[in-house]
Each structure stands twice: as structure tokens, then as C-alpha cells.
The first five atom37 places (N, CA, C, CB, O) and aatype in JSON, in Angstrom:
{
  "aatype": [12, 6, 11, 11, 3, 9, 2, 10, 9, 9, 10, 19, 15, 2, 10, 15, 11, 15, 13, 9, 9, 9, 17, 3, 16, 11, 3, 7, 9, 6, 19, 12, 7, 6, 3, 6, 9, 9, 2, 6, 18, 9, 6, 9, 1, 13, 16, 6, 10, 3, 6, 13, 12, 11, 17, 7, 1, 6, 18, 10, 0, 2, 9, 3, 12, 11, 18, 11, 15, 15],
  "atom_mask": [
    [1, 1, 1, 1, 1],
    [1, 1, 1, 1, 1],
    [1, 1, 1, 1, 1],
    [1, 1, 1, 1, 1],
    [1, 1, 1, 1, 1],
    [1, 1, 1, 1, 1],
    [1, 1, 1, 1, 1],
    [1, 1, 1, 1, 1],
    [1, 1, 1, 1, 1],
    [1, 1, 1, 1, 1],
    [1, 1, 1, 1, 1],
    [1, 1, 1, 1, 1],
    [1, 1, 1, 1, 1],
    [1, 1, 1, 1, 1],
    [1, 1, 1, 1, 1],
    [1, 1, 1, 1, 1],
    [1, 1, 1, 1, 1],
    [1, 1, 1, 1, 1],
    [1, 1, 1, 1, 1],
    [1, 1, 1, 1, 1],
    [1, 1, 1, 1, 1],
    [1, 1, 1, 1, 1],
    [1, 1, 1, 1, 1],
    [1, 1, 1, 1, 1],
    [1, 1, 1, 1, 1],
    [1, 1, 1, 1, 1],
    [1, 1, 1, 1, 1],
    [1, 1, 1, 0, 1],
    [1, 1, 1, 1, 1],
    [1, 1, 1, 1, 1],
    [1, 1, 1, 1, 1],
    [1, 1, 1, 1, 1],
    [1, 1, 1, 0, 1],
    [1, 1, 1, 1, 1],
    [1, 1, 1, 1, 1],
    [1, 1, 1, 1, 1],
    [1, 1, 1, 1, 1],
    [1, 1, 1, 1, 1],
    [1, 1, 1, 1, 1],
    [1, 1, 1, 1, 1],
    [1, 1, 1, 1, 1],
    [1, 1, 1, 1, 1],
    [1, 1, 1, 1, 1],
    [1, 1, 1, 1, 1],
    [1, 1, 1, 1, 1],
    [1, 1, 1, 1, 1],
    [1, 1, 1, 1, 1],
    [1, 1, 1, 1, 1],
    [1, 1, 1, 1, 1],
    [1, 1, 1, 1, 1],
    [1, 1, 1, 1, 1],
    [1, 1, 1, 1, 1],
    [1, 1, 1, 1, 1],
    [1, 1, 1, 1, 1],
    [1, 1, 1, 1, 1],
    [1, 1, 1, 0, 1],
    [1, 1, 1, 1, 1],
    [1, 1, 1, 1, 1],
    [1, 1, 1, 1, 1],
    [1, 1, 1, 1, 1],
    [1, 1, 1, 1, 1],
    [1, 1, 1, 1, 1],
    [1, 1, 1, 1, 1],
    [1, 1, 1, 1, 1],
    [1, 1, 1, 1, 1],
    [1, 1, 1, 1, 1],
    [1, 1, 1, 1, 1],
    [1, 1, 1, 1, 1],
    [1, 1, 1, 1, 1],
    [1, 1, 1, 1, 1]
  ],
  "atom_positions": [
    [[128.17, 117.51, -100.39], [129.11, 118.4, -101.03], [130.48, 118.24, -100.36], [128.63, 119.87, -100.96], [130.59, 118.23, -99.14]],
    [[131.52, 118.1, -101.18], [132.86, 117.92, -100.66], [133.5, 119.26, -100.35], [133.73, 117.13, -101.65], [133.06, 120.31, -100.82]],
    [[134.57, 119.21, -99.55], [135.29, 120.43, -99.2], [135.77, 121.16, -100.45], [136.48, 120.12, -98.27], [135.71, 122.38, -100.52]],
    [[136.25, 120.4, -101.45], [136.73, 121.02, -102.69], [135.61, 121.8, -103.38], [137.29, 119.96, -103.64], [135.84, 122.86, -103.94]],
    [[134.39, 121.26, -103.32], [133.25, 121.95, -103.94], [132.98, 123.27, -103.24], [132.0, 121.06, -103.89], [132.7, 124.28, -103.89]],
    [[133.06, 123.27, -101.91], [132.84, 124.5, -101.15], [133.91, 125.52, -101.47], [132.81, 124.2, -99.63], [133.62, 126.7, -101.68]],
    [[135.18, 125.08, -101.52], [136.27, 125.98, -101.87], [136.07, 126.57, -103.25], [137.61, 125.25, -101.8], [136.33, 127.75, -103.47]],
    [[135.61, 125.76, -104.18], [135.37, 126.22, -105.55], [134.31, 127.31, -105.57], [134.96, 125.05, -106.45], [134.46, 128.31, -106.26]],
    [[133.25, 127.12, -104.82], [132.18, 128.12, -104.77], [132.7, 129.43, -104.18], [130.99, 127.6, -103.94], [132.39, 130.5, -104.7]],
    [[133.49, 129.35, -103.12], [134.05, 130.56, -102.52], [134.97, 131.26, -103.5], [134.81, 130.22, -101.22], [134.92, 132.48, -103.64]],
    [[135.81, 130.5, -104.18], [136.74, 131.07, -105.14], [135.99, 131.74, -106.28], [137.68, 130.0, -105.69], [136.34, 132.84, -106.7]],
    [[134.97, 131.09, -106.78], [134.17, 131.65, -107.87], [133.53, 132.97, -107.43], [133.09, 130.66, -108.34], [133.52, 133.93, -108.2]],
    [[133.01, 133.03, -106.24], [132.37, 134.27, -105.79], [133.39, 135.39, -105.64], [131.65, 134.04, -104.45], [133.07, 136.55, -105.9]],
    [[134.61, 135.07, -105.24], [135.66, 136.09, -105.15], [136.08, 136.56, -106.54], [136.87, 135.54, -104.4], [136.26, 137.76, -106.76]],
    [[136.22, 135.63, -107.46], [136.67, 135.98, -108.8], [135.64, 136.79, -109.56], [137.01, 134.74, -109.58], [135.98, 137.55, -110.47]],
    [[134.38, 136.63, -109.2], [133.34, 137.33, -109.95], [133.47, 138.85, -109.83], [131.96, 136.89, -109.46], [132.9, 139.57, -110.65]],
    [[134.2, 139.34, -108.84], [134.45, 140.77, -108.71], [135.26, 141.29, -109.89], [135.17, 141.07, -107.4], [135.24, 142.48, -110.18]],
    [[135.95, 140.4, -110.56], [136.82, 140.8, -111.66], [136.16, 140.57, -113.01], [138.14, 140.04, -111.6], [136.83, 140.64, -114.04]],
    [[134.88, 140.3, -113.03], [134.12, 140.11, -114.27], [134.63, 138.93, -115.09], [134.17, 141.37, -115.11], [134.69, 138.99, -116.32]],
    [[134.98, 137.87, -114.41], [135.46, 136.66, -115.07], [134.37, 135.6, -114.95], [136.81, 136.16, -114.46], [133.78, 135.43, -113.88]],
    [[134.1, 134.91, -116.03], [133.1, 133.85, -116.05], [133.81, 132.51, -115.9], [132.25, 133.9, -117.37], [134.78, 132.23, -116.6]],
    [[133.31, 131.7, -114.99], [133.89, 130.38, -114.75], [132.77, 129.36, -114.89], [134.56, 130.29, -113.33], [131.7, 129.52, -114.31]],
    [[133.01, 128.31, -115.66], [132.0, 127.28, -115.78], [132.63, 125.9, -115.89], [131.1, 127.54, -116.98], [133.76, 125.75, -116.35]],
    [[131.88, 124.93, -115.46], [132.31, 123.54, -115.46], [131.84, 122.9, -116.76], [131.75, 122.77, -114.22], [130.68, 123.03, -117.14]],
    [[132.75, 122.21, -117.45], [132.41, 121.52, -118.69], [132.75, 120.05, -118.55], [133.16, 122.15, -119.9], [133.3, 119.62, -117.53]],
    [[132.41, 119.27, -119.55], [132.77, 117.85, -119.53], [134.29, 117.67, -119.52], [132.17, 117.12, -120.74], [134.8, 116.69, -118.97]],
    [[135.0, 118.63, -120.12], [136.44, 118.52, -120.25], [137.21, 119.23, -119.15], [136.87, 119.05, -121.56], [138.44, 119.2, -119.14]],
    [[136.53, 119.87, -118.23], [137.22, 120.57, -117.15], [136.54, 121.88, -116.81], [0.0, 0.0, 0.0], [135.33, 122.03, -116.98]],
    [[137.33, 122.8, -116.32], [136.83, 124.11, -115.9], [137.42, 125.16, -116.84], [137.21, 124.41, -114.41], [138.62, 125.16, -117.11]],
    [[136.58, 126.05, -117.32], [137.04, 127.12, -118.2], [136.87, 128.47, -117.5], [136.26, 127.11, -119.55], [135.87, 128.71, -116.82]],
    [[137.86, 129.31, -117.67], [137.86, 130.66, -117.1], [138.04, 131.62, -118.26], [138.98, 130.84, -116.01], [138.97, 131.47, -119.06]],
    [[137.16, 132.6, -118.36], [137.25, 133.52, -119.5], [136.65, 134.87, -119.1], [136.52, 132.94, -120.73], [135.65, 134.93, -118.4]],
    [[137.27, 135.93, -119.56], [136.69, 137.25, -119.36], [137.71, 138.35, -119.24], [0.0, 0.0, 0.0], [138.91, 138.1, -119.15]],
    [[137.21, 139.56, -119.24], [138.06, 140.75, -119.12], [138.26, 141.07, -117.65], [137.44, 141.96, -119.88], [137.29, 141.29, -116.91]],
    [[139.5, 141.09, -117.23], [139.82, 141.43, -115.85], [140.2, 142.9, -115.82], [140.98, 140.53, -115.29], [141.3, 143.27, -116.24]],
    [[139.31, 143.72, -115.33], [139.54, 145.16, -115.33], [140.51, 145.59, -114.25], [138.24, 145.9, -115.17], [141.03, 146.71, -114.28]],
    [[140.77, 144.73, -113.29], [141.7, 145.07, -112.21], [143.14, 145.02, -112.71], [141.52, 144.12, -111.02], [143.93, 145.92, -112.43]],
    [[143.47, 143.97, -113.45], [144.84, 143.84, -113.96], [144.93, 144.13, -115.45], [145.39, 142.45, -113.67], [145.97, 143.93, -116.07]],
    [[143.82, 144.58, -116.03], [143.76, 144.96, -117.45], [144.25, 143.85, -118.38], [144.59, 146.21, -117.68], [145.13, 144.07, -119.22]],
    [[143.69, 142.69, -118.22], [144.03, 141.54, -119.07], [142.77, 140.79, -119.45], [145.03, 140.6, -118.35], [141.79, 140.77, -118.7]],
    [[142.81, 140.18, -120.63], [141.75, 139.26, -121.02], [142.25, 137.86, -120.66], [141.4, 139.37, -122.57], [143.36, 137.48, -121.03]],
    [[141.44, 137.12, -119.94], [141.84, 135.81, -119.45], [141.01, 134.74, -120.14], [141.68, 135.72, -117.91], [139.79, 134.85, -120.24]],
    [[141.69, 133.71, -120.63], [141.02, 132.55, -121.23], [141.88, 131.33, -120.94], [140.79, 132.74, -122.78], [142.93, 131.13, -121.56]],
    [[141.44, 130.52, -119.99], [142.21, 129.36, -119.54], [141.27, 128.17, -119.38], [142.96, 129.66, -118.2], [140.11, 128.34, -118.99]],
    [[141.77, 126.98, -119.66], [141.01, 125.76, -119.41], [141.83, 124.86, -118.49], [140.66, 125.02, -120.76], [143.02, 124.64, -118.71]],
    [[141.18, 124.35, -117.46], [141.82, 123.44, -116.51], [141.14, 122.09, -116.6], [141.75, 124.0, -115.06], [139.91, 122.0, -116.69]],
    [[141.93, 121.03, -116.58], [141.36, 119.68, -116.59], [141.27, 119.09, -115.18], [142.18, 118.77, -117.48], [140.55, 118.12, -114.95]],
    [[142.0, 119.68, -114.24], [142.0, 119.2, -112.86], [141.54, 120.32, -111.93], [143.4, 118.68, -112.46], [141.96, 121.47, -112.07]],
    [[140.7, 119.97, -110.97], [140.23, 120.95, -110.0], [141.39, 121.53, -109.21], [139.21, 120.31, -109.04], [141.4, 122.73, -108.93]],
    [[142.37, 120.72, -108.85], [143.51, 121.21, -108.09], [144.3, 122.26, -108.86], [144.43, 120.05, -107.71], [144.78, 123.23, -108.28]],
    [[144.44, 122.07, -110.18], [145.12, 123.08, -111.01], [144.36, 124.4, -110.97], [145.25, 122.58, -112.48], [144.96, 125.46, -110.83]],
    [[143.04, 124.31, -111.07], [142.21, 125.51, -111.03], [142.33, 126.2, -109.68], [140.75, 125.15, -111.32], [142.45, 127.43, -109.62]],
    [[142.29, 125.43, -108.61], [142.39, 126.01, -107.28], [143.74, 126.7, -107.09], [142.19, 124.92, -106.21], [143.8, 127.79, -106.51]],
    [[144.81, 126.09, -107.57], [146.15, 126.69, -107.45], [146.18, 128.01, -108.22], [147.24, 125.72, -107.98], [146.66, 129.02, -107.71]],
    [[145.67, 127.99, -109.45], [145.64, 129.21, -110.26], [144.81, 130.28, -109.56], [145.07, 128.92, -111.66], [145.2, 131.45, -109.51]],
    [[143.67, 129.89, -109.02], [142.78, 130.84, -108.35], [143.44, 131.51, -107.16], [0.0, 0.0, 0.0], [143.3, 132.72, -106.98]],
    [[144.15, 130.73, -106.35], [144.85, 131.32, -105.2], [145.91, 132.31, -105.66], [145.49, 130.21, -104.34], [146.03, 133.4, -105.1]],
    [[146.69, 131.93, -106.69], [147.72, 132.83, -107.21], [147.1, 134.08, -107.81], [148.58, 132.1, -108.27], [147.61, 135.19, -107.63]],
    [[146.01, 133.91, -108.52], [145.32, 135.03, -109.16], [144.82, 136.02, -108.11], [144.16, 134.52, -110.02], [145.01, 137.23, -108.25]],
    [[144.18, 135.5, -107.07], [143.67, 136.38, -106.02], [144.8, 137.08, -105.28], [142.83, 135.58, -105.04], [144.65, 138.24, -104.89]],
    [[145.93, 136.39, -105.08], [147.08, 137.02, -104.43], [147.62, 138.16, -105.29], [148.2, 135.98, -104.18], [147.99, 139.21, -104.76]],
    [[147.65, 137.97, -106.61], [148.11, 139.03, -107.51], [147.18, 140.24, -107.47], [148.21, 138.51, -108.94], [147.64, 141.38, -107.48]],
    [[145.89, 139.99, -107.41], [144.93, 141.09, -107.32], [145.12, 141.84, -106.01], [143.47, 140.56, -107.44], [145.08, 143.07, -105.98]],
    [[145.32, 141.09, -104.92], [145.54, 141.69, -103.61], [146.77, 142.59, -103.63], [145.68, 140.61, -102.53], [146.75, 143.7, -103.1]],
    [[147.85, 142.11, -104.25], [149.09, 142.9, -104.35], [148.84, 144.16, -105.19], [150.23, 142.05, -104.99], [149.37, 145.22, -104.87]],
    [[148.04, 144.04, -106.23], [147.73, 145.18, -107.1], [146.98, 146.26, -106.3], [146.88, 144.72, -108.32], [147.26, 147.45, -106.44]],
    [[146.02, 145.83, -105.46], [145.28, 146.78, -104.65], [146.2, 147.48, -103.64], [144.14, 146.08, -103.91], [146.11, 148.69, -103.45]],
    [[147.08, 146.7, -103.0], [147.96, 147.26, -101.98], [148.97, 148.24, -102.56], [148.7, 146.14, -101.26], [149.38, 149.19, -101.88]],
    [[149.37, 148.03, -103.81], [150.36, 148.91, -104.43], [149.74, 150.19, -104.98], [151.08, 148.18, -105.53], [150.47, 151.13, -105.32]],
    [[148.43, 150.24, -105.09], [147.81, 151.45, -105.65], [147.34, 152.4, -104.58], [146.64, 151.09, -106.54], [146.79, 153.46, -104.89]]
  ]
}
């Protein structure tokens, strides 16, 4: 297992707190679901793992900011 795979697993476990489903497809990674923390429905497809990882870090930072402001 590569480091990127481990990071992906950690990111997925963190995101699951927000009721978002993430799955790997032949065409990339899809993210879909209702995020009750930021009150948004999310539906995104990534073709590159690095794009997904970047989005995931930004997403988690936004959630963290939301918690700190409440």
C-alpha cells in the first residue's frame, strides 16, 4: 500500500462524519452526499487522486472553521 492510499483511507474516515459517500470508479473518485455540517449537498467527481486530496484537505479545514465559529 502506498502512502497516498493510506492518506486516502484516513481522509475517507474523517469525511464519513459528514455523511458523505466516497467511492473509487474506473473514471476516478466520486464524492456525493448531504453534508449536515455545512448544510450542502455535495456531488463531485475527481479524475486525479491529488485533486481529491487537495479538495479533502480544504473541505476538512472549512468544517474545522465552522466548528470553531459556532
